[in-house]
XYZ file of C-alpha atoms in Angstrom:
388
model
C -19.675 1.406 0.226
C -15.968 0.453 1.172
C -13.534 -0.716 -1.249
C -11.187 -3.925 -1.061
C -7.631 -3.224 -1.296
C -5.138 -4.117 -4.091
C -1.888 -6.187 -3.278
C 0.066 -3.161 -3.707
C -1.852 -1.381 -1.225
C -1.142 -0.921 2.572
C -3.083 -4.066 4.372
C -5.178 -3.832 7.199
C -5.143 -6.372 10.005
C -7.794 -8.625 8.660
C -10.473 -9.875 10.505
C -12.124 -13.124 11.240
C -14.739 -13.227 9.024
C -15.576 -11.284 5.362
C -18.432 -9.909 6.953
C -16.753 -7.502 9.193
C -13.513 -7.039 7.379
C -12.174 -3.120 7.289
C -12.131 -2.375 3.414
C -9.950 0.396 2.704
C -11.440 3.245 0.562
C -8.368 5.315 -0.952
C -5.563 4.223 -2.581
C -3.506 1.417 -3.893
C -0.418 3.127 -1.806
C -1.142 4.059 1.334
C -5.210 4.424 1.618
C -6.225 4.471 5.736
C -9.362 2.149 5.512
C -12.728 3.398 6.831
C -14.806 1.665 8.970
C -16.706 -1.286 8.649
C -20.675 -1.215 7.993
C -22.434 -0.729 10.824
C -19.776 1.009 13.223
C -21.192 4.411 12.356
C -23.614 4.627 15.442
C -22.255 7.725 16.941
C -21.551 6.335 20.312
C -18.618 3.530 18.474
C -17.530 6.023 16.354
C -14.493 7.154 17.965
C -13.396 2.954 18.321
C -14.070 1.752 15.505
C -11.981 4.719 13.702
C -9.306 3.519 16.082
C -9.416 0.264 15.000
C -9.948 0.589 11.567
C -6.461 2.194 11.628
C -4.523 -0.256 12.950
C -2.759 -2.196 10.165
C -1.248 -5.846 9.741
C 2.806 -4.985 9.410
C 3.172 -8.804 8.387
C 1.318 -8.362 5.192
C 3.554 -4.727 3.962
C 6.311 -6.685 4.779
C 5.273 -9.499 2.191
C 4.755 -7.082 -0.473
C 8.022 -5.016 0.017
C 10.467 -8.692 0.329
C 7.952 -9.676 -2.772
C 8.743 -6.929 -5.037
C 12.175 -7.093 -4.074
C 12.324 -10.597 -5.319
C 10.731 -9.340 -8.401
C 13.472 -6.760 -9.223
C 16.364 -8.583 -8.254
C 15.354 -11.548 -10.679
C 14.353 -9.277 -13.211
C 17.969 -8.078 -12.644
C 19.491 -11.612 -13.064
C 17.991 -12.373 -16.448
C 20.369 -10.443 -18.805
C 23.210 -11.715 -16.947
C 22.495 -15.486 -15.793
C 23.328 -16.876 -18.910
C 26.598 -19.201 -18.214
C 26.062 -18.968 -14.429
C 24.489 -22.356 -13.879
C 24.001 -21.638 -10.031
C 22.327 -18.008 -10.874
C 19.887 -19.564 -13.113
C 18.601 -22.222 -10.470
C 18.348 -19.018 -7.890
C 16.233 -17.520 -10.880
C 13.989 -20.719 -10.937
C 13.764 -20.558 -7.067
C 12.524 -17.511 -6.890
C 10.591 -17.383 -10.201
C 8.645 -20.763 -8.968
C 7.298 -18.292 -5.916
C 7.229 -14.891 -6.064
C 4.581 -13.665 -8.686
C 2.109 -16.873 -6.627
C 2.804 -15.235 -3.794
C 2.025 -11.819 -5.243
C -1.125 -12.737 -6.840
C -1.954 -14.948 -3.622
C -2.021 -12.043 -1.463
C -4.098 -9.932 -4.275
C -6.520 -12.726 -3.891
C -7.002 -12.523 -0.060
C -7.572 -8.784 -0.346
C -10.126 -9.413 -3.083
C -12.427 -11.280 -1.012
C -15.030 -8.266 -0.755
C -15.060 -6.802 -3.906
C -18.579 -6.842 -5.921
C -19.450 -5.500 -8.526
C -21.327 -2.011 -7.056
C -20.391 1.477 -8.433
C -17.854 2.339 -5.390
C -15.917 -0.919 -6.234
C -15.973 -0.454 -9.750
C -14.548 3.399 -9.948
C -12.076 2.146 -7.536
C -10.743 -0.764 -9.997
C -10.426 1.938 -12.787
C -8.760 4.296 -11.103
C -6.254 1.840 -9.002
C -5.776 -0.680 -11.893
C -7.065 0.291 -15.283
C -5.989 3.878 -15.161
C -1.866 2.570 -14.247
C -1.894 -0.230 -16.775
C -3.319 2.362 -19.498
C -0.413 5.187 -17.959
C 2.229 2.858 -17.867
C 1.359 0.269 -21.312
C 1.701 3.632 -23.246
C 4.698 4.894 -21.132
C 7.181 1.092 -21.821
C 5.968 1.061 -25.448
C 7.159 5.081 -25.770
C 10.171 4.061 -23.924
C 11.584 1.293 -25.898
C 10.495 3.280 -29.295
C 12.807 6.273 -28.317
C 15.769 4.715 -25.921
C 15.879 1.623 -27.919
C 15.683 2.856 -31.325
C 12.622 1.196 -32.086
C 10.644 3.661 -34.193
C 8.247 0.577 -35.258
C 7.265 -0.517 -31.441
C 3.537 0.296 -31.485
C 1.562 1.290 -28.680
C -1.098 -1.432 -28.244
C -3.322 -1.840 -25.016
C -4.262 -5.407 -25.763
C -0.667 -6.817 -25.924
C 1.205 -5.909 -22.774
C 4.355 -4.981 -22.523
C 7.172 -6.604 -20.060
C 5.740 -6.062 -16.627
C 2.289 -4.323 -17.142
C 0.586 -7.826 -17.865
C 0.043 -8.386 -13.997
C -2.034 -5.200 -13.835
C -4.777 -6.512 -16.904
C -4.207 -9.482 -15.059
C -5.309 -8.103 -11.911
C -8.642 -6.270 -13.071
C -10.032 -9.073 -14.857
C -9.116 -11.544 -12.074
C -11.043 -8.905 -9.750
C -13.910 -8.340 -12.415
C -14.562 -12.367 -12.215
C -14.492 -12.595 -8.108
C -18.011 -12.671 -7.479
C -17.955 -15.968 -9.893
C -15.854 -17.661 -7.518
C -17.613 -16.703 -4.683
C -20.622 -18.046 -6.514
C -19.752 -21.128 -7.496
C -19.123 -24.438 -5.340
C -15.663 -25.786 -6.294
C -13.799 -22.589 -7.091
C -10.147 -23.541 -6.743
C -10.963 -27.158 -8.802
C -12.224 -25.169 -11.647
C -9.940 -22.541 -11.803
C -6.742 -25.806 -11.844
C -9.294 -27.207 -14.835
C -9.182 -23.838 -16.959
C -5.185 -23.397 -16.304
C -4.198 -26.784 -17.400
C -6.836 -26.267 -20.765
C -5.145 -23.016 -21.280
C -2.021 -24.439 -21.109
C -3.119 -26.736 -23.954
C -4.756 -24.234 -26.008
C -2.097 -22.102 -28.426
C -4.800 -20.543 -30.088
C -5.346 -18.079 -27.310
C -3.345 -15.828 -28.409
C -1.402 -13.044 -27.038
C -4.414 -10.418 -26.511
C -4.145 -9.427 -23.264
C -1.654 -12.080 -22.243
C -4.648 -14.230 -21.351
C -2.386 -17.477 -21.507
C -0.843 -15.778 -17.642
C -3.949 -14.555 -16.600
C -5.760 -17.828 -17.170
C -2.653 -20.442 -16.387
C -2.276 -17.860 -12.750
C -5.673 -17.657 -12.067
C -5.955 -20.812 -9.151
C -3.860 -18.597 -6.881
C -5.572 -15.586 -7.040
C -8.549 -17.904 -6.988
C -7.014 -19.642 -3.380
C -6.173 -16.185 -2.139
C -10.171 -15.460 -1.808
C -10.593 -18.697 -0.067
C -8.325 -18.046 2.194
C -8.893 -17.137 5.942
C -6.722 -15.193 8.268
C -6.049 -18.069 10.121
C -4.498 -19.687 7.436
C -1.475 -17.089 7.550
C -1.753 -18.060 11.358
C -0.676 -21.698 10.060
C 1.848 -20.912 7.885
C 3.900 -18.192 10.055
C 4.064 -21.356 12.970
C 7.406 -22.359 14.338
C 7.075 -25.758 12.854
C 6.746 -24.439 9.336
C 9.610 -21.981 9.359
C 11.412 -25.120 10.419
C 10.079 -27.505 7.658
C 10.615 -24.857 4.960
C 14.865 -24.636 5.217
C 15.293 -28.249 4.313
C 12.549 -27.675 1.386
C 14.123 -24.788 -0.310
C 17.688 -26.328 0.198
C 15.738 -29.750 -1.488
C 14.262 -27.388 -4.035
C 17.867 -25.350 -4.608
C 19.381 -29.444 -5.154
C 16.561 -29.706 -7.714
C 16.954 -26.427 -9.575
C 20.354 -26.894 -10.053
C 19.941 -29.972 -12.145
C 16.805 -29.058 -13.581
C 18.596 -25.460 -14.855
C 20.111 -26.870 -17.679
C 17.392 -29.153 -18.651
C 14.220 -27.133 -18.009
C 12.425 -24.173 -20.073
C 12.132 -21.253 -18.217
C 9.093 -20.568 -20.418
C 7.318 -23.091 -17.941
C 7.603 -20.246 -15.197
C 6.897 -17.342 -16.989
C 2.906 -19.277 -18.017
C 3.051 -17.141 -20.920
C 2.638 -19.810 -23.584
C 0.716 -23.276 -24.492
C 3.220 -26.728 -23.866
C 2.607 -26.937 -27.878
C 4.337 -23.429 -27.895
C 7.218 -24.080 -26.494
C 7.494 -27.742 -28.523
C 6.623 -29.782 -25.677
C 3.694 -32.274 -26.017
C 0.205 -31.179 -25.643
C -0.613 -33.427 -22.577
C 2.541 -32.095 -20.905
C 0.771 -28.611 -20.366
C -1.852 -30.216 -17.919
C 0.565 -32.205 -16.019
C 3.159 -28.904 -15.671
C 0.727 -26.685 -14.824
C -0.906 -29.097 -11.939
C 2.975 -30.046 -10.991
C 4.323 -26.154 -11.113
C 0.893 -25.172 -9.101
C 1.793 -27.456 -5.737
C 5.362 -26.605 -6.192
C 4.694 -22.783 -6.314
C 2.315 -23.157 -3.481
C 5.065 -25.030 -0.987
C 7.475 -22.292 -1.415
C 5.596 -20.026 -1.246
C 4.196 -21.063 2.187
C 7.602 -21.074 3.090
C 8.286 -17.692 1.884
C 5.006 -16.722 3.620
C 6.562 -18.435 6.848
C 9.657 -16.559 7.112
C 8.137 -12.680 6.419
C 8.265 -11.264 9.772
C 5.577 -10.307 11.400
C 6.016 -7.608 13.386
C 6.941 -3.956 12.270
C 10.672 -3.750 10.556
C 11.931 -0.573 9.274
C 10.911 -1.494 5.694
C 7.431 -1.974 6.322
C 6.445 1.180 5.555
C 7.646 0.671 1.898
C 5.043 -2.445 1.758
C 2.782 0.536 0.861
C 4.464 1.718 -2.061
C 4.956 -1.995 -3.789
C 2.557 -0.314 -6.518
C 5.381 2.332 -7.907
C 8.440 -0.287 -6.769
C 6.607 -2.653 -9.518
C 6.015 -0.035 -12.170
C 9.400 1.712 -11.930
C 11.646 -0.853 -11.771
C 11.078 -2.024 -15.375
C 12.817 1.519 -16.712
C 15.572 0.829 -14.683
C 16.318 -2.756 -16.326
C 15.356 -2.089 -19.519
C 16.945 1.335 -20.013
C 20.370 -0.680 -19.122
C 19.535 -3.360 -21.617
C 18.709 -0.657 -24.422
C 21.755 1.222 -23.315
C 24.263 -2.444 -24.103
C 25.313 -1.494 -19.833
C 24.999 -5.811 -19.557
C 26.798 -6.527 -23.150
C 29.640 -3.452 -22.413
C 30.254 -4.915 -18.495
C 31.208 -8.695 -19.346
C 32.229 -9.026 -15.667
C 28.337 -8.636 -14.368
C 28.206 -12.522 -15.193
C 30.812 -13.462 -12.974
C 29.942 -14.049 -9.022
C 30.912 -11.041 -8.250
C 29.056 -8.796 -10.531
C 25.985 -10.715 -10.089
C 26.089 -9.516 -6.757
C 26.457 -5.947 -7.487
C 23.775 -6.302 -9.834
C 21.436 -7.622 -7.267
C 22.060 -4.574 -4.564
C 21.623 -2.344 -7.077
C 17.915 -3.886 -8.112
C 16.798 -4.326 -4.321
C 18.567 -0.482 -3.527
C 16.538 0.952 -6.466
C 13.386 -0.733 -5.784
C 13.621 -0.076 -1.855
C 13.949 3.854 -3.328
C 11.095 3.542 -5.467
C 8.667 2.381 -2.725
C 9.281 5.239 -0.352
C 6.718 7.511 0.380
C 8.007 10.526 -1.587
C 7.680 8.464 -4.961
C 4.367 7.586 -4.151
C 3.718 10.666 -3.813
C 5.381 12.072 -6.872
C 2.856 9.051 -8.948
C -0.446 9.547 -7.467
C -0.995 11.604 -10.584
C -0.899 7.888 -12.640
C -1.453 5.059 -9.632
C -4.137 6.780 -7.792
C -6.227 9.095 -9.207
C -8.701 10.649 -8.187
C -11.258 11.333 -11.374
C -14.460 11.996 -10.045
C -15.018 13.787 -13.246
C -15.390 10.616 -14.716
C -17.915 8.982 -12.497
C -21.471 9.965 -11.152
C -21.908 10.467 -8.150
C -23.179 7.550 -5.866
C -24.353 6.771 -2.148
C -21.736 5.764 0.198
C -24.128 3.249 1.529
C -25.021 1.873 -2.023
């Protein structure tokens, strides 16, 4: 039995329908997919290895300018304050990036069922890293931040590690929305009555995985030639007026706007806005995230750059970058360097993120992690058919 790939991993060129798409088996950095069911007839061996290797560079190079995005604004936050202009790039890029992230997690999800194969694979790829990683930030901000009382607690995530927790239960609950009729409807419905709902709680930060769900949702409805769509002339066109319209907008929302509506970590009661509020934001910050990031999704090239190897390594980009901008906030490195706020430093502090990141998807990391993002732990399982 083959195994569907996460976003981090290294995407093959998709095919036209679920039925014959190449489900890689290894890992969530750099796994070469085997082939698809029924090309094992000795005589289409050798071809259908051959094809089964080929990979989509369009969709490695969405991850890697993703998770640069990711780093950079992580960057920005302990130095926007003051800097109108940097806090409407924040907005920009925090109304798109994370959709786009989970979209893409979505379309790779398509094939996953619940069968032994699948599930060891969604342990070891996803459960395993958020258990590494949960205890690893909670250690980290105990003993670099002086924090003797931070506990370490699986069911409250820490920074970052939320969109792995996210991940597996969104991938536990695909064969529901494969089952059901009106998937995408639904999933809108139980977003906007999360975003009502404060008594949720912060157990497994359930308030983003429920009030992000609809894109990973619209990522398993999607089709290959959907991307075809988006990456047409006519749309790259279209999308430089709508992120100059949406800069325009950002910059007078910035002062005026909660940035808690981005983050979906909280009810609209929770952040003192009224209740009915939640359900119009999250319906309003749902077609907004989805135009930009169609015109994100529009300007990714698609052939092979020199970064699109790193697309394969988004997994330990993701996870490392976290120590890099927290140990600096622990170590006072944004309250010390006042000038980081000014145009100037905001720009150093930007290379620096997308430099470090770029280093921490390379090959040799990945490589120097497989211990904690891919491992192997056949101990743990029994042993099952191939073919199951």
């Amino acid at each position: 039995m083959f195994q569907a790939p996460s976003v981090f991993q290294r995407a093959p060129l998709p095919p036209a329908t679920r039925e014959s798409e190449p489900r890689p088996a290894q890992t969530l950095t750099a796994a070469a997919p085997r082939p698809a069911a029924g090309t094992s007839a000795p005589g289409a061996a050798a071809p259908a290895s051959a094809a089964a290797k080929k990979r989509d560079p369009y969709f490695d190079n969405v991850k890697y300018l993703a998770i640069v995005l990711v780093a950079v604004a992580h960057a920005w936050e302990p130095v926007m304050d003051g800097s109108r202009a940097t806090r409407a790039l924040y907005m920009i890029v925090y109304m798109f990036h994370m959709p786009a992230f989970i979209l893409i997690s979505g379309y790779f999800s398509r094939s996953f069922d619940m069968t032994a194969p699948k599930v060891k694979r969604l342990i070891t790829s996803v459960a395993v890293p958020y258990v590494v990683f949960e205890t690893a930030y909670s250690l980290f901000k105990r003993y670099a931040d002086d924090s003797p009382d931070m506990a370490i607690s699986l069911v409250d995530p820490f920074f970052l590690t939320w969109f792995l927790i996210a991940l597996f239960i969104w991938r536990v609950t695909t064969p529901i929305w494969h089952a059901i009729r009106h998937p995408l409807p639904v999933a809108l419905a139980i977003a906007m009555l999360a975003s009502v709902s404060p008594d949720i709680g912060d157990d497994l930060d359930l308030q983003r995985v429920l009030q992000f769900l609809p894109f990973f949702v619209l990522g398993l409805l999607l089709k290959p030639e959907h991307f075809q769509l988006v990456r047409r002339r006519e749309v790259r066109l279209l999308s430089v007026p709508l992120f100059a319209g949406a800069l325009l907008f950002a910059y007078w929302a910035a002062p005026r706007m909660q940035l808690g509506w981005f983050y979906r970590a909280n009810s609209a009661q929770e952040m003192g806005a009224p209740w009915w509020s939640g359900a119009v934001m999250t319906l309003a910050m749902f077609g907004c995230a989805l135009v930009l990031t169609v015109g994100f999704l529009a300007w990714v090239p698609g052939r092979a750059r020199w970064f699109t190897v790193l697309g394969a390594g988004t997994i330990c980009g993701y996870l490392l970058h976290g120590f890099l901008i927290k140990g600096a906030e622990y170590a006072g490195l944004f309250d010390r360097y006042i000038w980081l706020s000014d145009p100037v430093g905001l720009v150093v502090v930007s290379l620096v993120a997308a430099v470090a990141v770029t280093l921490m998807c390379t090959p040799l990391v990945g490589r120097a992690l497989k211990w904690a993002t891919e491992p192997d732990m056949n101990w743990a399982f029994r042993k099952f058919s191939a073919r199951r």
